[in-house]
Coordinates of N, CA and C in Angstrom, one line a residue:
M1 N -11.2 -35.5 21.4 CA -12.0 -34.6 20.6 C -11.2 -33.3 20.4
S2 N -11.4 -32.8 19.2 CA -10.7 -31.5 18.9 C -11.3 -30.3 19.6
N3 N -10.4 -29.3 19.9 CA -11.0 -28.1 20.5 C -11.5 -27.1 19.4
A4 N -11.4 -27.5 18.2 CA -11.8 -26.6 17.1 C -13.3 -26.3 17.2
H5 N -14.2 -27.3 17.6 CA -15.6 -26.9 17.7 C -15.9 -26.1 18.9
H6 N -15.0 -26.1 19.9 CA -15.2 -25.3 21.1 C -14.5 -24.0 21.1
R7 N -13.6 -23.8 20.1 CA -13.0 -22.5 20.0 C -13.9 -21.4 19.5
K8 N -13.9 -20.3 20.2 CA -14.8 -19.2 19.8 C -14.4 -18.7 18.4
K9 N -15.3 -18.6 17.5 CA -15.0 -18.1 16.1 C -14.8 -16.6 16.1
Q10 N -13.7 -16.3 15.5 CA -13.4 -14.8 15.3 C -13.0 -14.6 13.9
P11 N -14.0 -14.5 13.0 CA -13.7 -14.4 11.6 C -12.8 -13.2 11.2
A12 N -13.0 -12.1 11.8 CA -12.2 -10.9 11.4 C -10.7 -11.2 11.8
L13 N -10.5 -11.8 12.9 CA -9.1 -12.1 13.3 C -8.5 -13.1 12.4
V14 N -9.2 -14.2 12.0 CA -8.7 -15.2 11.1 C -8.4 -14.6 9.8
R15 N -9.3 -13.8 9.3 CA -9.1 -13.1 8.0 C -7.8 -12.2 8.0
Q16 N -7.6 -11.5 9.1 CA -6.5 -10.6 9.3 C -5.2 -11.5 9.3
E17 N -5.2 -12.6 10.1 CA -4.1 -13.5 10.1 C -3.7 -14.0 8.7
L18 N -4.7 -14.4 8.0 CA -4.4 -14.9 6.6 C -3.8 -13.8 5.7
L19 N -4.3 -12.6 5.8 CA -3.7 -11.5 5.1 C -2.3 -11.2 5.5
E20 N -2.0 -11.3 6.8 CA -0.7 -11.0 7.3 C 0.3 -12.1 6.8
V21 N -0.1 -13.4 6.8 CA 0.7 -14.5 6.3 C 0.9 -14.3 4.8
A22 N -0.1 -13.9 4.0 CA 0.1 -13.7 2.6 C 1.0 -12.6 2.4
A23 N 1.0 -11.5 3.2 CA 1.9 -10.4 3.0 C 3.3 -10.8 3.3
R24 N 3.5 -11.6 4.4 CA 4.9 -12.1 4.7 C 5.4 -13.0 3.6
L25 N 4.6 -13.8 3.1 CA 5.0 -14.7 2.0 C 5.4 -13.9 0.7
A26 N 4.6 -12.9 0.4 CA 4.9 -12.0 -0.8 C 6.2 -11.3 -0.5
A27 N 6.4 -10.8 0.7 CA 7.6 -10.0 1.0 C 8.8 -10.8 0.9
S28 N 8.7 -12.0 1.5 CA 9.9 -12.9 1.6 C 10.2 -13.7 0.4
E29 N 9.2 -14.1 -0.4 CA 9.4 -15.0 -1.5 C 8.8 -14.6 -2.8
G30 N 8.1 -13.5 -2.8 CA 7.5 -13.0 -4.0 C 6.1 -13.4 -4.1
M31 N 5.3 -12.7 -5.0 CA 3.9 -12.9 -5.2 C 3.6 -14.3 -5.7
A32 N 4.5 -14.9 -6.4 CA 4.2 -16.3 -6.9 C 4.1 -17.3 -5.8
A33 N 4.8 -17.0 -4.6 CA 4.7 -17.9 -3.5 C 3.4 -17.8 -2.7
V34 N 2.6 -16.8 -3.0 CA 1.3 -16.7 -2.3 C 0.3 -17.6 -3.0
T35 N 0.3 -18.8 -2.5 CA -0.7 -19.7 -3.0 C -1.6 -20.1 -1.9
L36 N -2.8 -20.6 -2.2 CA -3.7 -21.0 -1.1 C -3.1 -22.1 -0.2
D37 N -2.4 -23.0 -0.8 CA -1.7 -24.1 0.0 C -0.7 -23.5 0.9
A38 N 0.1 -22.6 0.4 CA 1.3 -22.0 1.2 C 0.7 -21.1 2.3
V39 N -0.3 -20.4 2.1 CA -0.9 -19.5 3.1 C -1.5 -20.4 4.2
S40 N -2.2 -21.4 3.8 CA -2.8 -22.3 4.8 C -1.8 -23.0 5.6
A41 N -0.7 -23.5 5.0 CA 0.4 -24.2 5.7 C 1.1 -23.2 6.6
A42 N 1.3 -22.0 6.2 CA 2.0 -21.0 7.1 C 1.2 -20.4 8.2
S43 N -0.1 -20.7 8.2 CA -1.0 -20.1 9.1 C -1.6 -21.2 10.0
S44 N -2.4 -20.8 11.0 CA -3.0 -21.8 11.8 C -4.5 -22.1 11.3
V45 N -4.6 -21.9 10.0 CA -6.0 -22.0 9.4 C -5.9 -23.2 8.4
S46 N -6.9 -24.0 8.5 CA -7.0 -25.1 7.5 C -7.3 -24.5 6.1
K47 N -7.1 -25.3 5.1 CA -7.4 -24.8 3.7 C -8.9 -24.5 3.6
G48 N -9.7 -25.3 4.2 CA -11.2 -25.1 4.1 C -11.5 -23.7 4.8
G49 N -10.8 -23.4 5.9 CA -11.1 -22.2 6.6 C -10.6 -21.0 5.7
L50 N -9.4 -21.2 5.0 CA -8.9 -20.2 4.1 C -9.9 -19.9 3.0
L51 N -10.4 -21.1 2.4 CA -11.4 -20.9 1.3 C -12.7 -20.3 1.7
H52 N -13.0 -20.4 3.0 CA -14.2 -19.7 3.5 C -14.1 -18.2 3.4
H53 N -12.8 -17.7 3.7 CA -12.6 -16.3 3.6 C -12.2 -15.8 2.2
F54 N -11.4 -16.6 1.5 CA -10.9 -16.3 0.2 C -11.1 -17.5 -0.8
P55 N -12.2 -17.5 -1.5 CA -12.5 -18.7 -2.3 C -11.5 -19.0 -3.4
T56 N -10.7 -18.0 -3.8 CA -9.7 -18.1 -4.9 C -8.5 -17.4 -4.5
K57 N -7.4 -17.7 -5.2 CA -6.1 -17.0 -5.0 C -6.3 -15.5 -5.4
N58 N -7.1 -15.2 -6.5 CA -7.3 -13.8 -6.9 C -8.1 -13.1 -5.8
A59 N -9.0 -13.7 -5.1 CA -9.7 -13.1 -4.0 C -8.8 -12.7 -2.9
L60 N -7.8 -13.7 -2.6 CA -6.8 -13.4 -1.5 C -5.9 -12.3 -1.9
L61 N -5.4 -12.3 -3.2 CA -4.5 -11.2 -3.6 C -5.2 -9.8 -3.7
D62 N -6.5 -9.9 -4.1 CA -7.3 -8.6 -4.1 C -7.4 -8.1 -2.7
A63 N -7.7 -9.0 -1.8 CA -7.9 -8.6 -0.4 C -6.6 -8.0 0.2
L64 N -5.5 -8.7 -0.2 CA -4.2 -8.3 0.3 C -3.9 -6.8 -0.2
F65 N -4.2 -6.6 -1.5 CA -3.9 -5.3 -2.1 C -4.8 -4.3 -1.4
E66 N -6.1 -4.6 -1.1 CA -7.0 -3.7 -0.5 C -6.5 -3.4 0.9
S67 N -6.0 -4.4 1.6 CA -5.5 -4.2 3.0 C -4.4 -3.2 3.0
L68 N -3.4 -3.3 2.0 CA -2.3 -2.4 1.9 C -2.8 -1.0 1.6
L69 N -3.7 -0.9 0.7 CA -4.3 0.4 0.3 C -5.0 1.1 1.5
E70 N -5.7 0.3 2.3 CA -6.3 0.8 3.5 C -5.3 1.4 4.5
R71 N -4.2 0.7 4.6 CA -3.1 1.2 5.5 C -2.4 2.4 4.9
F72 N -2.2 2.4 3.6 CA -1.6 3.5 2.9 C -2.6 4.8 3.1
D73 N -3.9 4.6 2.9 CA -4.8 5.6 3.1 C -4.8 6.1 4.5
A74 N -4.7 5.2 5.5 CA -4.7 5.6 6.9 C -3.4 6.5 7.2
D75 N -2.3 6.1 6.6 CA -1.1 6.9 6.7 C -1.2 8.3 6.1
I76 N -1.8 8.3 5.0 CA -2.0 9.6 4.3 C -3.0 10.5 5.1
E77 N -4.1 9.9 5.6 CA -5.0 10.7 6.4 C -4.4 11.2 7.7
E78 N -3.5 10.4 8.4 CA -2.8 10.9 9.6 C -1.9 12.0 9.2
L79 N -1.2 11.9 8.2 CA -0.3 13.0 7.8 C -1.0 14.2 7.4
M80 N -2.2 14.1 6.8 CA -3.0 15.2 6.5 C -3.5 15.9 7.7
R81 N -3.9 15.2 8.7 CA -4.4 15.8 9.9 C -3.3 16.6 10.6
G82 N -2.1 16.3 10.4 CA -1.0 17.1 11.0 C -0.6 18.2 10.2
D83 N -1.2 18.5 9.1 CA -0.8 19.5 8.1 C -1.9 20.6 8.1
P84 N -1.6 21.8 8.6 CA -2.6 22.9 8.7 C -2.9 23.6 7.4
V85 N -2.0 23.4 6.4 CA -2.2 24.2 5.2 C -3.0 23.4 4.1
P86 N -4.2 23.9 3.8 CA -5.0 23.1 2.8 C -4.4 22.9 1.5
Q87 N -3.8 24.0 0.9 CA -3.3 23.9 -0.4 C -2.2 22.9 -0.5
G88 N -2.4 21.8 -1.3 CA -1.3 20.8 -1.5 C -1.2 19.7 -0.4
R89 N -2.2 19.8 0.6 CA -2.1 18.9 1.8 C -2.0 17.4 1.3
F90 N -2.9 17.0 0.5 CA -2.9 15.6 0.1 C -1.6 15.2 -0.6
T91 N -1.1 16.1 -1.5 CA 0.1 15.8 -2.2 C 1.3 15.7 -1.2
R92 N 1.4 16.5 -0.3 CA 2.5 16.4 0.7 C 2.4 15.1 1.5
A93 N 1.1 14.8 1.9 CA 0.9 13.5 2.6 C 1.3 12.3 1.7
Y94 N 0.9 12.4 0.5 CA 1.2 11.3 -0.4 C 2.7 11.2 -0.6
L95 N 3.4 12.2 -0.8 CA 4.9 12.3 -0.9 C 5.5 11.7 0.4
R96 N 5.0 12.1 1.5 CA 5.7 11.7 2.8 C 5.3 10.2 3.1
A97 N 4.1 9.8 2.7 CA 3.7 8.3 2.9 C 4.6 7.5 2.0
V98 N 4.8 7.9 0.7 CA 5.6 7.1 -0.2 C 7.0 7.1 0.2
S99 N 7.6 8.2 0.6 CA 9.0 8.3 0.9 C 9.2 7.6 2.2
G100 N 8.2 7.5 3.1 CA 8.3 6.9 4.4 C 8.3 5.4 4.3
L101 N 7.9 4.8 3.2 CA 7.8 3.3 3.1 C 9.2 2.7 3.3
K102 N 10.2 3.4 2.8 CA 11.6 3.0 2.9 C 12.0 2.8 4.4
D103 N 11.4 3.6 5.3 CA 11.8 3.5 6.7 C 10.9 2.4 7.5
R104 N 10.0 1.8 6.8 CA 9.2 0.7 7.4 C 9.4 -0.5 6.6
P105 N 10.4 -1.3 7.0 CA 10.7 -2.5 6.1 C 9.6 -3.4 5.8
D106 N 8.7 -3.7 6.8 CA 7.6 -4.7 6.5 C 6.7 -4.1 5.4
D107 N 6.3 -2.9 5.5 CA 5.5 -2.3 4.6 C 6.2 -2.1 3.2
S108 N 7.5 -1.8 3.3 CA 8.2 -1.6 2.1 C 8.3 -2.9 1.3
R109 N 8.6 -4.0 2.0 CA 8.7 -5.3 1.3 C 7.4 -5.7 0.7
S110 N 6.3 -5.5 1.4 CA 4.9 -5.8 0.9 C 4.6 -5.0 -0.4
W111 N 4.9 -3.6 -0.3 CA 4.7 -2.7 -1.4 C 5.6 -3.0 -2.6
T112 N 6.8 -3.5 -2.3 CA 7.7 -3.9 -3.4 C 7.0 -5.0 -4.2
Q113 N 6.5 -6.0 -3.6 CA 5.8 -7.1 -4.3 C 4.5 -6.6 -5.0
V114 N 3.8 -5.7 -4.3 CA 2.6 -5.2 -4.9 C 2.9 -4.3 -6.1
T115 N 4.0 -3.6 -6.1 CA 4.4 -2.8 -7.2 C 4.7 -3.6 -8.4
I116 N 5.4 -4.7 -8.1 CA 5.7 -5.6 -9.2 C 4.4 -6.2 -9.8
A117 N 3.5 -6.5 -8.9 CA 2.2 -7.0 -9.4 C 1.4 -5.9 -10.2
L118 N 1.6 -4.7 -9.8 CA 0.9 -3.6 -10.5 C 1.4 -3.5 -11.9
L119 N 2.7 -3.8 -12.1 CA 3.3 -3.8 -13.5 C 2.8 -4.9 -14.3
A120 N 2.6 -6.1 -13.7 CA 2.3 -7.3 -14.4 C 0.8 -7.7 -14.5
E121 N 0.0 -7.3 -13.5 CA -1.3 -7.9 -13.4 C -2.3 -6.8 -13.6
P122 N -3.3 -7.0 -14.5 CA -4.4 -6.0 -14.8 C -5.3 -5.7 -13.6
R123 N -5.6 -6.7 -12.8 CA -6.6 -6.4 -11.7 C -6.1 -5.4 -10.6
P124 N -4.8 -5.6 -10.1 CA -4.4 -4.6 -9.2 C -4.1 -3.2 -9.8
R125 N -3.7 -3.3 -11.1 CA -3.4 -2.1 -11.8 C -4.7 -1.2 -12.0
L126 N -5.8 -1.9 -12.3 CA -7.1 -1.2 -12.4 C -7.5 -0.6 -11.0
R127 N -7.3 -1.4 -10.0 CA -7.7 -0.9 -8.7 C -6.8 0.3 -8.3
W128 N -5.5 0.3 -8.6 CA -4.6 1.4 -8.3 C -5.1 2.6 -9.1
R129 N -5.5 2.4 -10.3 CA -5.9 3.5 -11.1 C -7.2 4.1 -10.5
Q130 N -8.1 3.3 -10.0 CA -9.3 3.8 -9.4 C -9.0 4.6 -8.1
W131 N -8.0 4.1 -7.4 CA -7.6 4.8 -6.2 C -7.1 6.2 -6.5
V132 N -6.2 6.2 -7.5 CA -5.5 7.5 -7.9 C -6.6 8.4 -8.4
Q133 N -7.5 7.9 -9.2 CA -8.6 8.8 -9.8 C -9.5 9.3 -8.7
A134 N -9.9 8.5 -7.7 CA -10.8 8.9 -6.6 C -10.1 10.0 -5.8
R135 N -8.8 9.9 -5.6 CA -8.1 10.9 -4.8 C -8.0 12.2 -5.6
A136 N -7.7 12.1 -6.9 CA -7.6 13.3 -7.7 C -9.0 14.0 -7.7
E137 N -10.1 13.3 -7.7 CA -11.4 14.0 -7.7 C -11.6 14.5 -6.3
E138 N -11.3 13.8 -5.2 CA -11.5 14.2 -3.9 C -10.8 15.5 -3.5
Y139 N -9.6 15.7 -4.0 CA -8.8 16.8 -3.7 C -8.5 17.7 -4.9
V140 N -9.5 17.8 -5.8 CA -9.4 18.6 -7.0 C -9.2 20.1 -6.6
G141 N -9.8 20.6 -5.5 CA -9.7 22.0 -5.2 C -8.4 22.4 -4.6
T142 N -7.7 21.5 -4.0 CA -6.4 21.8 -3.3 C -5.2 21.2 -3.9
D143 N -5.3 20.2 -4.8 CA -4.2 19.4 -5.2 C -4.2 19.2 -6.7
S144 N -4.8 20.1 -7.5 CA -4.8 19.9 -8.9 C -3.9 20.7 -9.7
S145 N -3.1 21.5 -9.0 CA -2.1 22.4 -9.7 C -1.1 21.5 -10.5
L146 N -0.5 22.1 -11.5 CA 0.6 21.4 -12.2 C 1.7 21.0 -11.3
D147 N 2.1 21.9 -10.4 CA 3.2 21.6 -9.4 C 2.8 20.4 -8.5
A148 N 1.6 20.3 -8.1 CA 1.1 19.2 -7.2 C 1.2 17.9 -8.0
Q149 N 0.8 18.0 -9.3 CA 0.9 16.8 -10.1 C 2.3 16.4 -10.4
I150 N 3.2 17.3 -10.5 CA 4.7 17.0 -10.7 C 5.2 16.3 -9.5
V151 N 4.8 16.8 -8.3 CA 5.3 16.3 -7.0 C 4.8 14.8 -6.9
R152 N 3.5 14.5 -7.2 CA 3.0 13.2 -7.2 C 3.8 12.3 -8.1
F153 N 4.0 12.7 -9.3 CA 4.8 11.9 -10.2 C 6.2 11.7 -9.8
A154 N 6.8 12.7 -9.2 CA 8.2 12.6 -8.6 C 8.1 11.5 -7.4
A155 N 7.1 11.6 -6.6 CA 6.9 10.7 -5.5 C 6.9 9.2 -6.1
D156 N 6.1 9.1 -7.2 CA 6.0 7.7 -7.8 C 7.4 7.3 -8.3
G157 N 8.1 8.2 -8.8 CA 9.5 7.9 -9.3 C 10.4 7.5 -8.2
L158 N 10.3 8.2 -7.0 CA 11.1 7.9 -5.8 C 10.7 6.5 -5.4
W159 N 9.3 6.2 -5.3 CA 8.8 4.9 -4.9 C 9.4 3.8 -5.8
F160 N 9.4 4.1 -7.1 CA 9.9 3.1 -8.1 C 11.4 2.9 -7.9
A161 N 12.1 3.9 -7.7 CA 13.6 3.8 -7.4 C 13.9 3.1 -6.1
D162 N 13.1 3.3 -5.1 CA 13.2 2.6 -3.8 C 12.9 1.1 -4.1
T163 N 11.9 0.8 -4.8 CA 11.5 -0.5 -5.1 C 12.6 -1.3 -5.8
L164 N 13.1 -0.7 -6.8 CA 14.2 -1.3 -7.6 C 15.6 -1.2 -7.0
E165 N 15.7 -0.4 -6.0 CA 17.0 -0.1 -5.4 C 17.9 0.3 -6.5
S166 N 17.4 1.2 -7.4 CA 18.2 1.6 -8.5 C 19.1 2.8 -8.4
H167 N 18.9 3.5 -7.3 CA 19.7 4.8 -7.1 C 20.2 4.8 -5.7
D168 N 21.5 5.2 -5.6 CA 22.1 5.4 -4.3 C 21.9 6.8 -3.9
I169 N 20.9 7.0 -3.1 CA 20.6 8.4 -2.7 C 21.0 8.5 -1.2
S170 N 21.8 9.5 -0.9 CA 22.3 9.7 0.5 C 21.1 10.2 1.3
S171 N 21.1 10.0 2.6 CA 20.1 10.5 3.4 C 19.9 12.1 3.3
A172 N 21.0 12.7 3.2 CA 21.0 14.2 3.1 C 20.3 14.6 1.7
L173 N 20.7 14.0 0.6 CA 20.1 14.2 -0.6 C 18.6 13.9 -0.6
R174 N 18.2 12.8 0.0 CA 16.8 12.4 0.0 C 16.0 13.5 0.8
R175 N 16.5 13.9 1.9 CA 15.9 15.0 2.7 C 15.7 16.2 1.9
N176 N 16.8 16.7 1.2 CA 16.8 17.8 0.4 C 15.7 17.7 -0.8
L177 N 15.7 16.5 -1.4 CA 14.8 16.3 -2.5 C 13.4 16.4 -2.0
I178 N 13.1 15.7 -0.9 CA 11.7 15.7 -0.4 C 11.3 17.2 0.1
S179 N 12.3 17.9 0.7 CA 12.0 19.3 1.1 C 11.7 20.1 -0.1
R180 N 12.4 20.0 -1.2 CA 12.2 20.8 -2.4 C 10.8 20.4 -3.0
L181 N 10.5 19.2 -3.0 CA 9.2 18.7 -3.5 C 8.0 19.3 -2.7
V182 N 8.2 19.3 -1.3 CA 7.2 19.8 -0.5 C 7.0 21.3 -0.8
E183 N 8.1 22.0 -1.0 CA 8.0 23.5 -1.4 C 7.1 23.6 -2.6
L184 N 7.2 22.8 -3.6 CA 6.4 22.9 -4.8 C 4.9 22.7 -4.5
T185 N 4.5 22.0 -3.5 CA 3.1 21.8 -3.2 C 2.3 23.0 -2.8
G186 N 3.0 24.1 -2.4 CA 2.3 25.3 -1.9 C 2.1 26.3 -3.1
K187 N 2.5 25.9 -4.3 CA 2.4 26.8 -5.4 C 1.1 26.6 -6.2

């Protein structure tokens, strides 16, 4: 007799495992490799169990994107807590979170695949637009200056350059670039 019926069910852990497997597949093989069959095969979860949590591939990809957004938000919140200056606080945290992705290979690979999906797929692009709009509204009093907007656009450009590996930026130049952008957030 199988131990499956005797194993304590932990749906939150199973869901998290499935998202981690999907993120690993996306990072190592690209978003096209994230299929229900591949995620089931690479995890300890049957396809039926996977379908219980994510009835479609789109549901799985949406949840993967939401999971990455939640971690990104948590990074930004943590950076904001350590910043005593209200003016430009969100923008500085956004810049630091984006530029810090390069130093976290697992997150960086996942975001690389998601960035590609943002360019190609309307669903994550709409969700990203909603996220950006909600943050703009939330921090309108402290981060709506032209300079703050320039910094966020520059951060997006840095993110895109990191994703494409299109620019050879030395560590010193990167530090100076980020430092200069941080200066702009106080204006």
